[in-house]
Short mmCIF file of C-alpha atoms in Angstrom, two decimals:
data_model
loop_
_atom_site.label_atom_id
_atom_site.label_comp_id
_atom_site.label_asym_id
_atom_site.label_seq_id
_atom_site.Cartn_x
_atom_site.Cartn_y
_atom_site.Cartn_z
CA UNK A 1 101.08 94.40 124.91
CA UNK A 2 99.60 97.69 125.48
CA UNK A 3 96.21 98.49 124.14
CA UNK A 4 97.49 101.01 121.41
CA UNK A 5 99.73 98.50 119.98
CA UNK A 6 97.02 95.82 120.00
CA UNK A 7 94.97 98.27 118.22
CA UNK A 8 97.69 98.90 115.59
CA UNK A 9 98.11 95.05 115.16
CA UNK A 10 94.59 94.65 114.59
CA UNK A 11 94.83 97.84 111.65
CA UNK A 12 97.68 95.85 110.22
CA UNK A 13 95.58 92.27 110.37
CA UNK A 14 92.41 93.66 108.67
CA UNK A 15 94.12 95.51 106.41
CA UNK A 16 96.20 92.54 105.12
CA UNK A 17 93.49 90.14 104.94
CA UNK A 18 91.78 88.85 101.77
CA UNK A 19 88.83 87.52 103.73
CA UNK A 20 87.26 89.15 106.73
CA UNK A 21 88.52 88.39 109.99
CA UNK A 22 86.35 87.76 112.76
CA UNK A 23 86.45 89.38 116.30
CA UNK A 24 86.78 85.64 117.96
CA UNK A 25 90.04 84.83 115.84
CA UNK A 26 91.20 88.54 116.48
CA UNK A 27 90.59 87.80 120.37
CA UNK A 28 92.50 84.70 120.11
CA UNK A 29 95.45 86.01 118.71
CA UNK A 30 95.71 88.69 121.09
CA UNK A 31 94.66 86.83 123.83
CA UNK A 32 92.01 89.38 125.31
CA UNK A 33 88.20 88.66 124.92
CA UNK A 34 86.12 89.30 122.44
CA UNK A 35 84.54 92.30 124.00
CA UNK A 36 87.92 94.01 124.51
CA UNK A 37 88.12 93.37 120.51
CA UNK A 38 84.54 95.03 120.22
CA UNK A 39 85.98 98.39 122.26
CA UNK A 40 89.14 98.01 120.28
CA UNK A 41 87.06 98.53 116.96
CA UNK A 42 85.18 101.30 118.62
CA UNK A 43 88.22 103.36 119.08
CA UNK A 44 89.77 101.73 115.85
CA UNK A 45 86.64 103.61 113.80
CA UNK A 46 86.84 106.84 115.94
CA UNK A 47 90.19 107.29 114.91
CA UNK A 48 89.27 107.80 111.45
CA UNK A 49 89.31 104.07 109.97
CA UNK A 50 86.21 102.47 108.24
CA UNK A 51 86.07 99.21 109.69
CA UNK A 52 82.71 97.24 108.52
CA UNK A 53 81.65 94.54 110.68
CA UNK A 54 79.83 91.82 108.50
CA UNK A 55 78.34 88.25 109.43
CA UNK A 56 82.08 86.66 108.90
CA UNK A 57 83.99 89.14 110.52
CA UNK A 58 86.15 92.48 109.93
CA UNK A 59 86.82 94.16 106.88
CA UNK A 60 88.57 97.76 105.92
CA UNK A 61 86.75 99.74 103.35
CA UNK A 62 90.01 101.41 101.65
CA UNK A 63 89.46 103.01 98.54
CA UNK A 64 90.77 101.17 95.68
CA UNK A 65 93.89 103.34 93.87
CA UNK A 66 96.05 102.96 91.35
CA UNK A 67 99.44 104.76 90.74
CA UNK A 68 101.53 105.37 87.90
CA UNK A 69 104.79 107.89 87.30
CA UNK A 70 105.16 110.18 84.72
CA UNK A 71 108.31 112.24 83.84
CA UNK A 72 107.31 115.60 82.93
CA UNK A 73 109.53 118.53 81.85
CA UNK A 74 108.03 121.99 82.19
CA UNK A 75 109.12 125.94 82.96
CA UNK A 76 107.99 127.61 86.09
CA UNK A 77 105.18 129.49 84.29
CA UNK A 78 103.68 126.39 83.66
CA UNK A 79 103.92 124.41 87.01
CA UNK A 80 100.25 125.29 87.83
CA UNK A 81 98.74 124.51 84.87
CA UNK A 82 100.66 121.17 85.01
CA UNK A 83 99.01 120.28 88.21
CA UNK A 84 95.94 121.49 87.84
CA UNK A 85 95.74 119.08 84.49
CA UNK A 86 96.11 116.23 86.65
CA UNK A 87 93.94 117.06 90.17
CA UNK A 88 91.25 118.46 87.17
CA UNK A 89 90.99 114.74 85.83
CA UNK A 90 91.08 112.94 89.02
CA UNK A 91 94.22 112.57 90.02
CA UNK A 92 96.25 113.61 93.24
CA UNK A 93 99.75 114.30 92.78
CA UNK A 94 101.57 112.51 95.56
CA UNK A 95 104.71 113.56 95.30
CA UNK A 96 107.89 115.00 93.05
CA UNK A 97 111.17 113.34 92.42
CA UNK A 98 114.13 113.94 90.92
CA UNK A 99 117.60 111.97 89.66
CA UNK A 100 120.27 114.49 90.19
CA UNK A 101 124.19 113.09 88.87
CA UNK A 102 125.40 114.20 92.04
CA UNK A 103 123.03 113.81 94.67
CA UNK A 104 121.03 110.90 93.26
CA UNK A 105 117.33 110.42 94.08
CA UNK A 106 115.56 113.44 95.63
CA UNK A 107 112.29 113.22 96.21
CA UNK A 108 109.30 115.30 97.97
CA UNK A 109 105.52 114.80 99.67
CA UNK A 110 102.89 116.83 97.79
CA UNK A 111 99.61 114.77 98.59
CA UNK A 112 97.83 117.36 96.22
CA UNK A 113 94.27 116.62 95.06
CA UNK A 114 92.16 119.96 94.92
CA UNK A 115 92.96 123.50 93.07
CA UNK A 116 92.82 124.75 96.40
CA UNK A 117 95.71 122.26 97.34
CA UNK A 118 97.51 123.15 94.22
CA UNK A 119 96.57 126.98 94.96
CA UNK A 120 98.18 127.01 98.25
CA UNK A 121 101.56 124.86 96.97
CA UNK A 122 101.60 127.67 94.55
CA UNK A 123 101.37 130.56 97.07
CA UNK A 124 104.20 128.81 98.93
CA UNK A 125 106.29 128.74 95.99
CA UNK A 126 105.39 132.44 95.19
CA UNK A 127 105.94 133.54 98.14
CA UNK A 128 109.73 132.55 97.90
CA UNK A 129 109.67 130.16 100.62
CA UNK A 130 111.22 127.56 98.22
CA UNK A 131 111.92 127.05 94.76
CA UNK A 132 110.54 124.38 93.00
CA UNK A 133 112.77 121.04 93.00
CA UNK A 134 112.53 120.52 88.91
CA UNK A 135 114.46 123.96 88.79
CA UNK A 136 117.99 122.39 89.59
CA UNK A 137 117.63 119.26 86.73
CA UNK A 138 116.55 121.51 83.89
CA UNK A 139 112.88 121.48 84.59
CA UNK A 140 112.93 117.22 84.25
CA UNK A 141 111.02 115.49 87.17
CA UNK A 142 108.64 112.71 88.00
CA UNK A 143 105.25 112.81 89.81
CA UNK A 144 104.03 109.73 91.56
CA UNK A 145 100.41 110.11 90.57
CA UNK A 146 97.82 108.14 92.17
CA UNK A 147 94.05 107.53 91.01
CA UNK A 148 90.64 105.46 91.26
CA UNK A 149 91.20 103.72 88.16
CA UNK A 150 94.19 103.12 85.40
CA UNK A 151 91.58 105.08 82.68
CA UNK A 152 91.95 107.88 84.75
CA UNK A 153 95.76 107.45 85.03
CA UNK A 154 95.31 107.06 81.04
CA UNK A 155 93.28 110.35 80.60
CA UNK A 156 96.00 112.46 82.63
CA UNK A 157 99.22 111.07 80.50
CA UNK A 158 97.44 111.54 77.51
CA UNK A 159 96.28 115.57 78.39
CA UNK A 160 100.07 115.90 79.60
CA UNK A 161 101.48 114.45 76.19
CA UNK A 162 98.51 116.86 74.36
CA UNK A 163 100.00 119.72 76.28
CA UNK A 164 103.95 119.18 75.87
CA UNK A 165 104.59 117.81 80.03
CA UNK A 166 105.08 114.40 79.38
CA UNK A 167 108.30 113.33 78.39
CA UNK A 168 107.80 110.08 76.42
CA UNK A 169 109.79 107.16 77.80
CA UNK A 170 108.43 103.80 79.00
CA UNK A 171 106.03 103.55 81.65
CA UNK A 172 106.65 102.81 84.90
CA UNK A 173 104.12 100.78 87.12
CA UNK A 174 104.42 101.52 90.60
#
């Protein structure tokens, strides 16, 4: 096993523990010692991960999110505003789907979580590079929308429903 899969294992191990995993039981499995488990961490946290190395082993620090899906209907002149309301209260918009009769499930990446995000999606759409993917199911769609807590999640359908967005059917955990 090469040392970038090892290192991908070892993601994957941490990640899916409850408990913390210790650098002698990650050097067993791997059968390498328990410094090259030490260098693997190194590179591991200089690759962007927070690993935290405590008195019983590994752990990941991964931020704690919730998501939830919300159907929406809105026109074009009210896209922005639509995702503002959510990045405004917290939330990043991950993605957009839609069910078309023909085509079935279509679905796009947003990963939006800032005005500016939201401000440069917009520019894009402006600009005519695209159109937006609501336009071809009469303005229905769904946003996957992810946040720190379900209160937030709470706060953003109920501003959507305040502002006309949310189309009321039942919710859909994710």
């Amino acid at each position: 096993m090469h040392g970038s899969e090892r290192r991908e294992q070892i993601i994957r191990q941490i990640q899916e523990s409850k408990a913390p995993v210790s650098g002698t039981k990650l050097a067993s499995l791997y059968s390498v010692s328990r410094q090259v488990i030490v260098q693997d961490i190194a590179l591991i946290r200089a690759a962007g991960y927070e690993i935290i190395s405590t008195n019983r082993g590994y752990i990941l620090n991964q931020p704690k999110t919730v998501c939830r899906i919300f159907k929406v209907q809105h026109t074009d002149e009210q896209l922005e505003e639509e995702m503002n309301t959510i990045v405004d209260l917290g939330g990043c918009v991950d993605n957009v789907m839609i069910h078309h009769r023909v085509y079935g499930k279509m679905e796009a990446e947003l990963a939006l979580s800032s005005r500016r995000k939201v401000g440069a999606f917009m520019e894009d759409i402006r600009s005519g590079k695209s159109s937006p993917l609501k336009n071809i199911t009469s303005n229905y769609h769904y946003h996957k929308v992810s946040a720190d807590s379900e209160e937030t999640l709470d706060l953003i359908e109920q501003e959507l429903r305040e502002k006309g967005f949310l189309v009321e059917e039942r919710r859909q955990a994710v």
